[in-house]
Short mmCIF file of C-alpha atoms in Angstrom, two decimals:
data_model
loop_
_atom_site.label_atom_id
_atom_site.label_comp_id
_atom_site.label_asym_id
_atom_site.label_seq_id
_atom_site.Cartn_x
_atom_site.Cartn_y
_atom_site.Cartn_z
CA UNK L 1 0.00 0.00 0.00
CA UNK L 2 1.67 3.28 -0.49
CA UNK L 3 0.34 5.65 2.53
CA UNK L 4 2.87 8.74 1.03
CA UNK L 5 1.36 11.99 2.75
CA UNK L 6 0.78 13.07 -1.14
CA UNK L 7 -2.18 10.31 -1.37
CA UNK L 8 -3.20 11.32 2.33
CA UNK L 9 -3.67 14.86 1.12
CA UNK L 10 -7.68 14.76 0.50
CA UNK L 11 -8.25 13.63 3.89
CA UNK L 12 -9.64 16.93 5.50
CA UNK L 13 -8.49 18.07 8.72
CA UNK L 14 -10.64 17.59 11.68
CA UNK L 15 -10.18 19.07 15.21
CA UNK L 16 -10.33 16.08 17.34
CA UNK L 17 -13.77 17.83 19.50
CA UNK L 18 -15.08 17.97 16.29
CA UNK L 19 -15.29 14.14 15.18
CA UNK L 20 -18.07 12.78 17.54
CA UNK L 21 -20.17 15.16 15.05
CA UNK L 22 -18.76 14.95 11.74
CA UNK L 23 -19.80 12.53 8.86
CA UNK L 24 -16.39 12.57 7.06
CA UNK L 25 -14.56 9.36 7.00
CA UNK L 26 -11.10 9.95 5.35
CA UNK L 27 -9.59 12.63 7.99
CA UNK L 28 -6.31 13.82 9.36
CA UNK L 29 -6.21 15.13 12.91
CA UNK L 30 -3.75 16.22 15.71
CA UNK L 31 -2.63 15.78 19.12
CA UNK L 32 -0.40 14.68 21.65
CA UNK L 33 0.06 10.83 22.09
CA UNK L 34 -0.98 10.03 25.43
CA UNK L 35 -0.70 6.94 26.08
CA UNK L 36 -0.27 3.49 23.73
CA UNK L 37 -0.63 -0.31 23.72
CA UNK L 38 0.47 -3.29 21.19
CA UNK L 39 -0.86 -6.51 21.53
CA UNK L 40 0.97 -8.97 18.40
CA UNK L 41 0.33 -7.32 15.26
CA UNK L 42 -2.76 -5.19 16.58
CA UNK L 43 -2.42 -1.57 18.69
CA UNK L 44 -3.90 1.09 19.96
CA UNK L 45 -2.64 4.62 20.40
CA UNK L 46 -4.77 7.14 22.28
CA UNK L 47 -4.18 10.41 20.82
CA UNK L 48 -5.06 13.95 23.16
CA UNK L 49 -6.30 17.50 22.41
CA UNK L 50 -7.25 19.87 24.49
CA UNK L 51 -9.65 18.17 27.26
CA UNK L 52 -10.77 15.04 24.25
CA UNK L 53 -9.33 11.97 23.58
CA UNK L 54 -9.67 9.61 20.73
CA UNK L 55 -8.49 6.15 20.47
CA UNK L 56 -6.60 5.02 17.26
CA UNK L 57 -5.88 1.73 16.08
CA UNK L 58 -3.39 0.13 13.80
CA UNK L 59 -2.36 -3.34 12.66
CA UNK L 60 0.58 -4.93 10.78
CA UNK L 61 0.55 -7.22 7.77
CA UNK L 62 2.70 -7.69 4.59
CA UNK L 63 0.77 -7.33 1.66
CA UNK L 64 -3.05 -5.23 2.60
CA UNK L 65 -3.95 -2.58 1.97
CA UNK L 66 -5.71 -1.97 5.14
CA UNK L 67 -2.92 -2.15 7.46
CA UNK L 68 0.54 -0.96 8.15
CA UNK L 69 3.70 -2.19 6.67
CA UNK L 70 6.12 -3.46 9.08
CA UNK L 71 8.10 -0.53 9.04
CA UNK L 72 5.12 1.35 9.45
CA UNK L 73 4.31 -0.57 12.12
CA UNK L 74 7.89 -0.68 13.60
CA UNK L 75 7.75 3.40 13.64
CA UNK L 76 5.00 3.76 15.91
CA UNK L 77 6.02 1.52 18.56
CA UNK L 78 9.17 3.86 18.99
CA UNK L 79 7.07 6.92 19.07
CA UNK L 80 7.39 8.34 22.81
CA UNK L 81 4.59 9.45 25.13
CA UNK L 82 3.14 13.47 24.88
CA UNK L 83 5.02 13.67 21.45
CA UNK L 84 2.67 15.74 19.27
CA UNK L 85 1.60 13.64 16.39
CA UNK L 86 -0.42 14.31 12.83
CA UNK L 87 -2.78 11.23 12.12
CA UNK L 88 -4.21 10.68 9.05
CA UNK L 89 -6.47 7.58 8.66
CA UNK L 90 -10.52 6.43 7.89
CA UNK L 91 -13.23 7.09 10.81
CA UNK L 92 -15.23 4.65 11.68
CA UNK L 93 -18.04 3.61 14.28
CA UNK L 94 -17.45 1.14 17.08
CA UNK L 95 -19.98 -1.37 18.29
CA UNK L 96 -18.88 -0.95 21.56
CA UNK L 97 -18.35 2.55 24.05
CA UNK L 98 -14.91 3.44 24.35
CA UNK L 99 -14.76 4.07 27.97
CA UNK L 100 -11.15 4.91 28.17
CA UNK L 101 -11.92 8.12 25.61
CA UNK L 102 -13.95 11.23 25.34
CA UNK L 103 -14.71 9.63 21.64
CA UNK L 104 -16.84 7.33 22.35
CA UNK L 105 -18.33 5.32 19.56
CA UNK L 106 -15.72 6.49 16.74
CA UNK L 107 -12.03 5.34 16.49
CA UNK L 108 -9.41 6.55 13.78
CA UNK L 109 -8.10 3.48 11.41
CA UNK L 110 -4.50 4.76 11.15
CA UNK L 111 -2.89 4.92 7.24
CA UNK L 112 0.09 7.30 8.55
CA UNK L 113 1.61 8.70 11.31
CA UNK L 114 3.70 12.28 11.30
CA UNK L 115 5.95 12.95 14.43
CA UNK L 116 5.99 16.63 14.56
CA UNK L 117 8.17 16.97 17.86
CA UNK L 118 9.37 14.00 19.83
CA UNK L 119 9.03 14.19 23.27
CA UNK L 120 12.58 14.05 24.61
CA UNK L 121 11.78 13.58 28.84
CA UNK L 122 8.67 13.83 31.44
CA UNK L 123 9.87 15.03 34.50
CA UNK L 124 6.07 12.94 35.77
CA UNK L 125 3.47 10.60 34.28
CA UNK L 126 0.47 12.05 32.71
CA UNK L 127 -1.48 9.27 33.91
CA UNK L 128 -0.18 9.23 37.27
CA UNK L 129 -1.00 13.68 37.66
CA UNK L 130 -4.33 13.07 36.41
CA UNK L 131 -5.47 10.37 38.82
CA UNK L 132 -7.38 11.45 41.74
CA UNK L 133 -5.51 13.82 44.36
CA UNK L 134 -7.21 11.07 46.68
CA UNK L 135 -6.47 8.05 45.05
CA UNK L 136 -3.71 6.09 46.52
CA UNK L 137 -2.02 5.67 43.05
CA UNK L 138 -1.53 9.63 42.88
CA UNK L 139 2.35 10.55 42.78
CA UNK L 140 3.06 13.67 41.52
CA UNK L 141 2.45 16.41 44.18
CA UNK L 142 1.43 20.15 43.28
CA UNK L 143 4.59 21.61 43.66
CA UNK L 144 6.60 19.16 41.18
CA UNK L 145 3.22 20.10 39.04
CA UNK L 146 3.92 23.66 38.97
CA UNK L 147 7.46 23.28 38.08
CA UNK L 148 6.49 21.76 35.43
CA UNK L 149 3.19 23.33 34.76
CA UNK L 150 3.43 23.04 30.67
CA UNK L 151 2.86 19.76 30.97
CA UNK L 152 0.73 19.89 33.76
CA UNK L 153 -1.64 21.71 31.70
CA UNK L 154 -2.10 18.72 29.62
CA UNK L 155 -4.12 16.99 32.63
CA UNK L 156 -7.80 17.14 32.72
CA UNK L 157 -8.35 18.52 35.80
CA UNK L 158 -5.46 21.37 35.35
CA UNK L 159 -6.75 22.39 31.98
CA UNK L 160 -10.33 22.42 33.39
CA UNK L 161 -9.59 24.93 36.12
CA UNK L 162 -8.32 27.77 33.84
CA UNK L 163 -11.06 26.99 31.45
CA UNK L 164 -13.51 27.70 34.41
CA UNK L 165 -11.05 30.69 35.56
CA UNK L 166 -11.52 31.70 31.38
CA UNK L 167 -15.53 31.04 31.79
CA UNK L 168 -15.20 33.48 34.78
CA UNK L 169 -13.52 36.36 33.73
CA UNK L 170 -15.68 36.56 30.47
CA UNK L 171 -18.81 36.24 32.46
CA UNK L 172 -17.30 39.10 34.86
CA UNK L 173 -17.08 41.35 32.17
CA UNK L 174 -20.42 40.34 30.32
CA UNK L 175 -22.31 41.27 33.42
CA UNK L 176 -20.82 44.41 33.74
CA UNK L 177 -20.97 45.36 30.59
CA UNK L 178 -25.24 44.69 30.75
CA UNK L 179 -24.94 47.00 33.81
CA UNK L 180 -23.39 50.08 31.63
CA UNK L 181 -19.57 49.56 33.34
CA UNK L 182 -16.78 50.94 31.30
CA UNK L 183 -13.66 48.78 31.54
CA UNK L 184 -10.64 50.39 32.56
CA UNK L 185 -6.21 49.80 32.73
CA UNK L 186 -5.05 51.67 35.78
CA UNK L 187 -0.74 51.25 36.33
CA UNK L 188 0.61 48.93 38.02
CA UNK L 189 3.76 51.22 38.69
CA UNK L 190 3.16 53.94 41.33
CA UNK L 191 4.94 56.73 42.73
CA UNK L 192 4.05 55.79 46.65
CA UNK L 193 2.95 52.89 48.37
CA UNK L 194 -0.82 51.47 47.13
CA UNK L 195 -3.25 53.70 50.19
CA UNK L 196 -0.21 54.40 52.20
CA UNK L 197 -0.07 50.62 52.85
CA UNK L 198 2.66 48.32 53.93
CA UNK L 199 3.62 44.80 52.19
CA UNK L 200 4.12 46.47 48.97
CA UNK L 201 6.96 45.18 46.43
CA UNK L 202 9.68 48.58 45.68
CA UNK L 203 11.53 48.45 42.43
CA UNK L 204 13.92 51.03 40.73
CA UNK L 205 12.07 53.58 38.28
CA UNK L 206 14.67 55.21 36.08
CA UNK L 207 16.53 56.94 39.24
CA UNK L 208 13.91 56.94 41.31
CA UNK L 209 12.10 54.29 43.67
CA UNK L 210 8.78 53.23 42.92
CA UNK L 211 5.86 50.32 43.78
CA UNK L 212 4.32 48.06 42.27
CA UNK L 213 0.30 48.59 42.77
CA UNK L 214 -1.62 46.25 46.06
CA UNK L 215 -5.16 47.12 44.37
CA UNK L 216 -6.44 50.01 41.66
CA UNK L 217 -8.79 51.24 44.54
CA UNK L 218 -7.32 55.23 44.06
CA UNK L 219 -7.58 55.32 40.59
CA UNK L 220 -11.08 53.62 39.74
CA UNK L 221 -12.53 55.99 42.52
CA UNK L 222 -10.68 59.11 40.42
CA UNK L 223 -12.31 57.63 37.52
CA UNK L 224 -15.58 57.82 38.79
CA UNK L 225 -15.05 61.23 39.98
CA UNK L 226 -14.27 61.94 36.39
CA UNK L 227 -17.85 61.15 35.47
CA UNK L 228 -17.25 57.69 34.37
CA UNK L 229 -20.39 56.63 36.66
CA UNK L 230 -19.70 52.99 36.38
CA UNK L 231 -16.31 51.10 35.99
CA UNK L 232 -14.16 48.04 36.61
CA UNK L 233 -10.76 46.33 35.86
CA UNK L 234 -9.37 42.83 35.46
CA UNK L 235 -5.84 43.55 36.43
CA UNK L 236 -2.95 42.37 38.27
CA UNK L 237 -2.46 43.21 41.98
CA UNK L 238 0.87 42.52 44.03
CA UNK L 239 1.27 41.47 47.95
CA UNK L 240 4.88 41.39 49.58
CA UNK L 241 3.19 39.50 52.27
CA UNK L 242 5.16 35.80 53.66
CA UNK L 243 2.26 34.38 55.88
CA UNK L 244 0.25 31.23 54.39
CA UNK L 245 1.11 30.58 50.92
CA UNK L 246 -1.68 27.98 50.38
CA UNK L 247 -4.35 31.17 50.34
CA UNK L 248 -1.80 33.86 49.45
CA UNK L 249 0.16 34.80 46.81
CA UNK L 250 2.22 37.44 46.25
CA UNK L 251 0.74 38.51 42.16
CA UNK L 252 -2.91 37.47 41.78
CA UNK L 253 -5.61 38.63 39.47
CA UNK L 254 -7.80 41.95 41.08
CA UNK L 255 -11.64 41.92 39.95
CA UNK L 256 -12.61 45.58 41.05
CA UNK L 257 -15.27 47.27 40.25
CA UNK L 258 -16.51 50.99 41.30
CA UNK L 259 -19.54 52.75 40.86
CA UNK L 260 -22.47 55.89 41.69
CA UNK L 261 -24.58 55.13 44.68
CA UNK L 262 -28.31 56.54 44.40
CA UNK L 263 -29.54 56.04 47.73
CA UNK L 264 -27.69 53.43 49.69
CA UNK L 265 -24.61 51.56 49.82
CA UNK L 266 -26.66 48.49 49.86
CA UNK L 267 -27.45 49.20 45.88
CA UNK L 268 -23.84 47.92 45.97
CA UNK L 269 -23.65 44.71 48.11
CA UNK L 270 -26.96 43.70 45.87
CA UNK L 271 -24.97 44.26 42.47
CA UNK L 272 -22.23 42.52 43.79
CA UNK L 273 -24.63 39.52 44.89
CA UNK L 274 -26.21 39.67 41.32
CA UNK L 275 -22.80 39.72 39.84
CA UNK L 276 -21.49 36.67 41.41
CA UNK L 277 -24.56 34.43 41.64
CA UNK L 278 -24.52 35.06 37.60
CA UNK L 279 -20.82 34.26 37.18
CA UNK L 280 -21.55 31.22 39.53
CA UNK L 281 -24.77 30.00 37.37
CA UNK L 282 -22.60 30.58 33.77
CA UNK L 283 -19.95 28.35 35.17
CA UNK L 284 -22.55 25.54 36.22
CA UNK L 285 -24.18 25.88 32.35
CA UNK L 286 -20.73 26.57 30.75
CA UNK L 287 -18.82 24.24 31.92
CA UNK L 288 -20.40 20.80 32.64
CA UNK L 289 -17.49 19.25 31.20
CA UNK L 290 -14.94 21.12 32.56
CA UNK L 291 -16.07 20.55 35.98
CA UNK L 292 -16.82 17.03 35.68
CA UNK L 293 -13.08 16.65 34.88
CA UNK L 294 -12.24 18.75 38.64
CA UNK L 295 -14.08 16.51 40.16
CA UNK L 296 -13.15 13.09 38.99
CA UNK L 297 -9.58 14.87 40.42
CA UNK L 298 -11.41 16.34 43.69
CA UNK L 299 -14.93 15.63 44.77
CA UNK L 300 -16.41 18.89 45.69
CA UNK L 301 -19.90 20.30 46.37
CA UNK L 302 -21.29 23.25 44.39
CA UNK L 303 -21.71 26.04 46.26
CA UNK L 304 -25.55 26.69 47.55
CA UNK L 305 -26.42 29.99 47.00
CA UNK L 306 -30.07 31.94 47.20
CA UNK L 307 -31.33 34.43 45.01
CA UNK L 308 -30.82 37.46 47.04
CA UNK L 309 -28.03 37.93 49.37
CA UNK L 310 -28.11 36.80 53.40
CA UNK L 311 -26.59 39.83 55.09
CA UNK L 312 -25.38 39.51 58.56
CA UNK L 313 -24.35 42.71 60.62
CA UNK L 314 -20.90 42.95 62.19
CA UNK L 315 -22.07 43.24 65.61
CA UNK L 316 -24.70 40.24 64.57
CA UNK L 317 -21.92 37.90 63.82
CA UNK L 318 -19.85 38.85 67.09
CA UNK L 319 -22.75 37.12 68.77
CA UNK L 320 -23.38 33.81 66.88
CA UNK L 321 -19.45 33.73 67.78
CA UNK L 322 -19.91 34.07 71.60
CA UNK L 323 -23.13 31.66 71.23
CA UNK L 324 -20.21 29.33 70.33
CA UNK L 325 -17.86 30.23 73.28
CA UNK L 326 -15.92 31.78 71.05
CA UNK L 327 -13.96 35.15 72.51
CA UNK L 328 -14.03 38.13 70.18
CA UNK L 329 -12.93 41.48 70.76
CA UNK L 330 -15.77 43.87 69.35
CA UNK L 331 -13.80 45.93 67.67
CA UNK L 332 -11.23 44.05 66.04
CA UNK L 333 -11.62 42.13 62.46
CA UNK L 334 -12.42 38.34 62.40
CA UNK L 335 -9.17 36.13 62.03
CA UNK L 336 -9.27 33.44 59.56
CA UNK L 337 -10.54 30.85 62.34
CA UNK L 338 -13.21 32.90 63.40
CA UNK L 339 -14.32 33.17 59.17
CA UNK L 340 -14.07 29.55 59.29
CA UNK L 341 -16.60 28.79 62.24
CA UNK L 342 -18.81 31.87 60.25
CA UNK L 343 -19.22 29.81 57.56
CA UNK L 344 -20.14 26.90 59.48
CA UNK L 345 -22.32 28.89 61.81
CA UNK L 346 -24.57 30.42 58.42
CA UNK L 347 -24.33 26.55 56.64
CA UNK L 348 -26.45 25.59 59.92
CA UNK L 349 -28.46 28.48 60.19
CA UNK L 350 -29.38 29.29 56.36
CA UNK L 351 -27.86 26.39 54.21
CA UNK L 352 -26.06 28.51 52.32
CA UNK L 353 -22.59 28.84 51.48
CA UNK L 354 -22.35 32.54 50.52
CA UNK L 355 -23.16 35.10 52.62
CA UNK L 356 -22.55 38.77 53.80
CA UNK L 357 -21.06 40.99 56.86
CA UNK L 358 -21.80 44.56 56.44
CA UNK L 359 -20.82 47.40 58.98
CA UNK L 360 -17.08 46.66 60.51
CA UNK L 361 -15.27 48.47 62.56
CA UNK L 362 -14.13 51.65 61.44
CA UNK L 363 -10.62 51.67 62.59
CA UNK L 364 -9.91 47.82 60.82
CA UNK L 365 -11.16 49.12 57.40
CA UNK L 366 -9.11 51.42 54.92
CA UNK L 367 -9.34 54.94 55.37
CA UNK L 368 -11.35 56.05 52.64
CA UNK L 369 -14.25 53.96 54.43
CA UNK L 370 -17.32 55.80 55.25
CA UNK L 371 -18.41 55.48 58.63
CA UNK L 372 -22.07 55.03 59.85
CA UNK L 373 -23.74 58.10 60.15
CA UNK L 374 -25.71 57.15 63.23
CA UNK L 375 -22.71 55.38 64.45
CA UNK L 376 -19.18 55.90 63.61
CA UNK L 377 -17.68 53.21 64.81
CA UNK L 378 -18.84 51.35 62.50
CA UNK L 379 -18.45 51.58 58.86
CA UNK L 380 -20.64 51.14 55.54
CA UNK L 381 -18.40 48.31 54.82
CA UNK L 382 -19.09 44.88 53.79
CA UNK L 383 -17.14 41.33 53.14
CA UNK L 384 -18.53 38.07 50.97
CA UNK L 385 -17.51 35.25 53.04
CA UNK L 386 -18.11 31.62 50.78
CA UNK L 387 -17.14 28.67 52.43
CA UNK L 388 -15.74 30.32 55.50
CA UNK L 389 -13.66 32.41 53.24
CA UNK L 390 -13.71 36.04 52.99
CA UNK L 391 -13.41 36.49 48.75
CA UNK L 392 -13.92 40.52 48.42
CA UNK L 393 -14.24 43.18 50.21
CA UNK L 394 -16.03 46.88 49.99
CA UNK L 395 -17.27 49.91 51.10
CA UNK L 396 -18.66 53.29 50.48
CA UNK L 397 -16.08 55.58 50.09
CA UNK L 398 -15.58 58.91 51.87
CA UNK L 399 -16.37 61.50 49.04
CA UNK L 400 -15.81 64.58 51.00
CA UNK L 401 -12.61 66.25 50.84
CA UNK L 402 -11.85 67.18 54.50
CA UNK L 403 -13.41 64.28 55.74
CA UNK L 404 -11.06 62.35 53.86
CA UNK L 405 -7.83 64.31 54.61
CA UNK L 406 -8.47 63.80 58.46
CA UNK L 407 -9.26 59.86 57.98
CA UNK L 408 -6.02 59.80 55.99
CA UNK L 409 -4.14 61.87 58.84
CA UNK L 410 -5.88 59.50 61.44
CA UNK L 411 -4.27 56.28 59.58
CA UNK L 412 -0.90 57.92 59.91
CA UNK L 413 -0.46 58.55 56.17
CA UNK L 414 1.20 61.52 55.36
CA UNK L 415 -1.27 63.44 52.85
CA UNK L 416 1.66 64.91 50.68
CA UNK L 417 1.94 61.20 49.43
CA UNK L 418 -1.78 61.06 48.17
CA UNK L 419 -1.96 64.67 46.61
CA UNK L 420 -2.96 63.16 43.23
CA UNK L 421 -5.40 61.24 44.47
CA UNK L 422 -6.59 63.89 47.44
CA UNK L 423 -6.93 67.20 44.62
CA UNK L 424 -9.46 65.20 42.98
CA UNK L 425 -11.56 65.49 45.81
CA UNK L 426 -11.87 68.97 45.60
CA UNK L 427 -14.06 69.25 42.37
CA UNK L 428 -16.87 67.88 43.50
CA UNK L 429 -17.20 64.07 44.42
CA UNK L 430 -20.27 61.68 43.80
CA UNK L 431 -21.00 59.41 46.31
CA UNK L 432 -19.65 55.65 45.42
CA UNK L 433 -18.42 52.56 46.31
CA UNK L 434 -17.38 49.16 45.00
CA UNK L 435 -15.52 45.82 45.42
CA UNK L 436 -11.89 44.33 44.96
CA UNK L 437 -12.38 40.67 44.71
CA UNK L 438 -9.64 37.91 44.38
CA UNK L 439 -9.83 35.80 41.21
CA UNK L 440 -7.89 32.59 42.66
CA UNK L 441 -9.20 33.21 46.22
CA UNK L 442 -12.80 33.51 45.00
CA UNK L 443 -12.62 30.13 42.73
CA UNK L 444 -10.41 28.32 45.47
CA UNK L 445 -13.31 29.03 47.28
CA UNK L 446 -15.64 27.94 44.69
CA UNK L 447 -14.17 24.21 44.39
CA UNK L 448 -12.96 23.74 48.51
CA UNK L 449 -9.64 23.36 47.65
CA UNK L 450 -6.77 23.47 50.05
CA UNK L 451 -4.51 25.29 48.07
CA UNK L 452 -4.59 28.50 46.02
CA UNK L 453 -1.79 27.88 43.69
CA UNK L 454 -3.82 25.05 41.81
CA UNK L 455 -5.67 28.39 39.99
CA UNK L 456 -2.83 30.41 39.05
CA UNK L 457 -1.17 29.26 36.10
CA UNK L 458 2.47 30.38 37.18
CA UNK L 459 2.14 31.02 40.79
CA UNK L 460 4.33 33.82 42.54
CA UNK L 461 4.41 33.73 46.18
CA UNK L 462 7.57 34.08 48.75
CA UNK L 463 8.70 30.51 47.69
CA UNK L 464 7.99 30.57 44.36
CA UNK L 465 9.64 32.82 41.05
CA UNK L 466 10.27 30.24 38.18
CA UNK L 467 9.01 28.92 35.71
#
């Protein structure tokens, strides 16, 4: 039989998600190789793109012209794991499922194999990173993962996390967009530390020193104040914080979002509410797949939400805590522990897994926080805690300019290093709010993992700089 590519070259080219749903027989498709088997003169090579798999087979004989020559034949058996292959051959149905393949009742007759890059080493098994992180056959831990996250990508369960992260982000900006927000890019290099804040990373600017940016809180409000009305920001936000790297890391991915209050600050929480229950519903619809793959690698529970948001006061949660036995001062922020028994404390109460405290202390919030009106020790201030995990946080802001200047004074920030921001307050100032929210936090959160660095692709934290 002669299989020279120049007979091959009717076969059409078909993306392997494609073939369940095409009626072309005579096809050439591509992939990795991920795994193989020969039996005599009979074998079976299962070839890999993207999150589908479809099993090919190929046989050996001398003179037919429905099989492989021997040296065909020969050629294939030396063909390495995760090399990336072009496979021309005939379609055809099976009378059986293929259980082992996302193709199930189609397999590819091989007429010719093209190596188009050999793969030279695997620093792990495929099979072995995509079993179960429960199984007992699981081998290859996170952190040899991320070293080698290129490959690691090529796992089911990997490849279906930043599809959902992809799934989120568009639905983020799709629901914002509906609600008349302008997208912004605010820099990432500033001139003083982010809100007078610690933890922040200094670099060299030219000859001077500069920072790179902990959130775009300044700038989105100075956009608003600009008449913008409505506006958020998919950006990256840097930490030079050391404590727990498995819910830190030092770059992440900022969601923020800032906007004109009519009435009430609680216009906000509710958008905010809407905004994530739709993100949350769009993954469910979007991504059946995807998260079918997750949890064959982690068994997790979707998160219950209801339609409108449970809202808990400050003060309100200080006393399901002490209902516990649990000591809190009253005027201090919850500590991770205390979010933790929060979460379980709602689960019981309300069965959900998302809820909301509103009015916090004053003095543990930011200083452009509003306070209360009726009570300034508390502030029009709010956190989304899902899963015992705070996710974002907000407030009204302060919108008058000597207000502001004395709450800035009062955090022991000298105002000379907020001037930019500080003159824009004194052009008149619409009252506003919004939300910074923590891509990998919030969909950690979402699946119950243990560790954050599963959902960034190249995770930077105190440990971590390469790849």
């Amino acid at each position: 039989m002669d299989n020279s590519l120049e007979n091959l070259s009717l076969n059409t080219f078909i993306e392997l998600s494609d073939i369940p749903s095409t009626k072309l027989t005579k096809i050439y498709t591509k992939g990795f190789m991920f795994d193989s088997r020969i039996a005599g003169k009979r074998g079976f090579l299962i070839l890999r793109s993207g999150l589908h798999t479809l099993q090919c087979t190929f046989s050996r004989a001398e003179k037919d012209s429905y099989h492989l020559s021997v040296e065909e034949f020969s050629e294939i058996k030396k063909i390495s794991k995760e090399s990336f292959l072009e496979v021309y051959g005939v379609l055809q149905e099976t009378p059986f499922e293929i259980k082992s393949c996302s193709v199930k009742n189609k397999e590819l007759v091989i007429k010719k194999v093209v190596v188009k890059s050999s793969s030279l080493e695997m620093p792990f098994n495929l099979l072995d990173a995509s079993k179960g992180k429960e199984s007992e056959f699981a081998n290859v831990n996170l952190d040899l993962s991320i070293k080698n996250r290129w490959l690691d990508l090529r796992t089911p369960h990997s490849q279906s996390i930043f599809r959902v992260i992809d799934c989120l982000m568009f639905n983020f900006r799709r629901f914002l967009r509906e609600k008349h927000f302008l997208e912004i890019k605010t820099p990432k290099l500033i001139g003083t530390a982010s809100e007078g804040g610690a933890n922040c990373f200094q670099v060299k600017y030219f000859k001077k020193d500069a920072y790179l940016a902990q959130s775009p809180q300044l700038y989105k409000q100075m956009a608003v104040i600009g008449g913008l009305k409505r506006v958020y920001e998919i950006g990256h936000v840097y930490r030079a914080e050391e404590s727990n790297p498995n819910r830190y890391l030092s770059e992440f991915v900022g969601l923020d979002l800032e906007m004109e209050i009519n009435s009430s600050y609680d216009e906000v929480i509710q958008l905010i509410y809407d905004l994530i229950h739709f993100i949350f519903k769009k993954i469910e619809e979007e991504c059946k797949e995807e998260l079918q793959f997750i949890k064959n690698y982690k068994e997790f529970d979707l998160p219950v939400l209801e339609d409108s948001p449970v809202i808990y006061t400050y003060e309100e949660c200080v006393n399901f805590l002490k209902e516990e036995n649990i000591l809190v001062n009253p005027l201090e922020d919850f500590n991770k522990s205390q979010e933790k028994e929060l979460g379980k404390i709602i689960k019981n109460k309300r069965g959900v897994d998302l809820f909301v405290i509103k009015n916090y202390p004053t003095q543990v919030r930011a200083f452009y926080t509003k306070a209360c009106d009726e009570n300034p020790t508390f502030s029009k201030s709010y956190d989304f805690i899902l899963r015992g995990e705070e996710v974002l946080s907000g407030a009204q802001r302060i919108h008058d300019y000597f207000e502001l200047v004395e709450s800035v004074k009062r955090a022991g920030i000298n105002p000379a290093t907020l001037e930019g921001y500080l003159n824009s307050f004194k052009s008149g100032v619409p009252i506003h709010g919004g939300c910074g929210i923590g891509l990998e936090r919030l969909i950690k959160s979402y699946f119950g993992f243990d560790n954050i660095k599963y959902f960034s692709m190249f995770p930077r934290d105190p440990t971590t700089l390469y790849p």
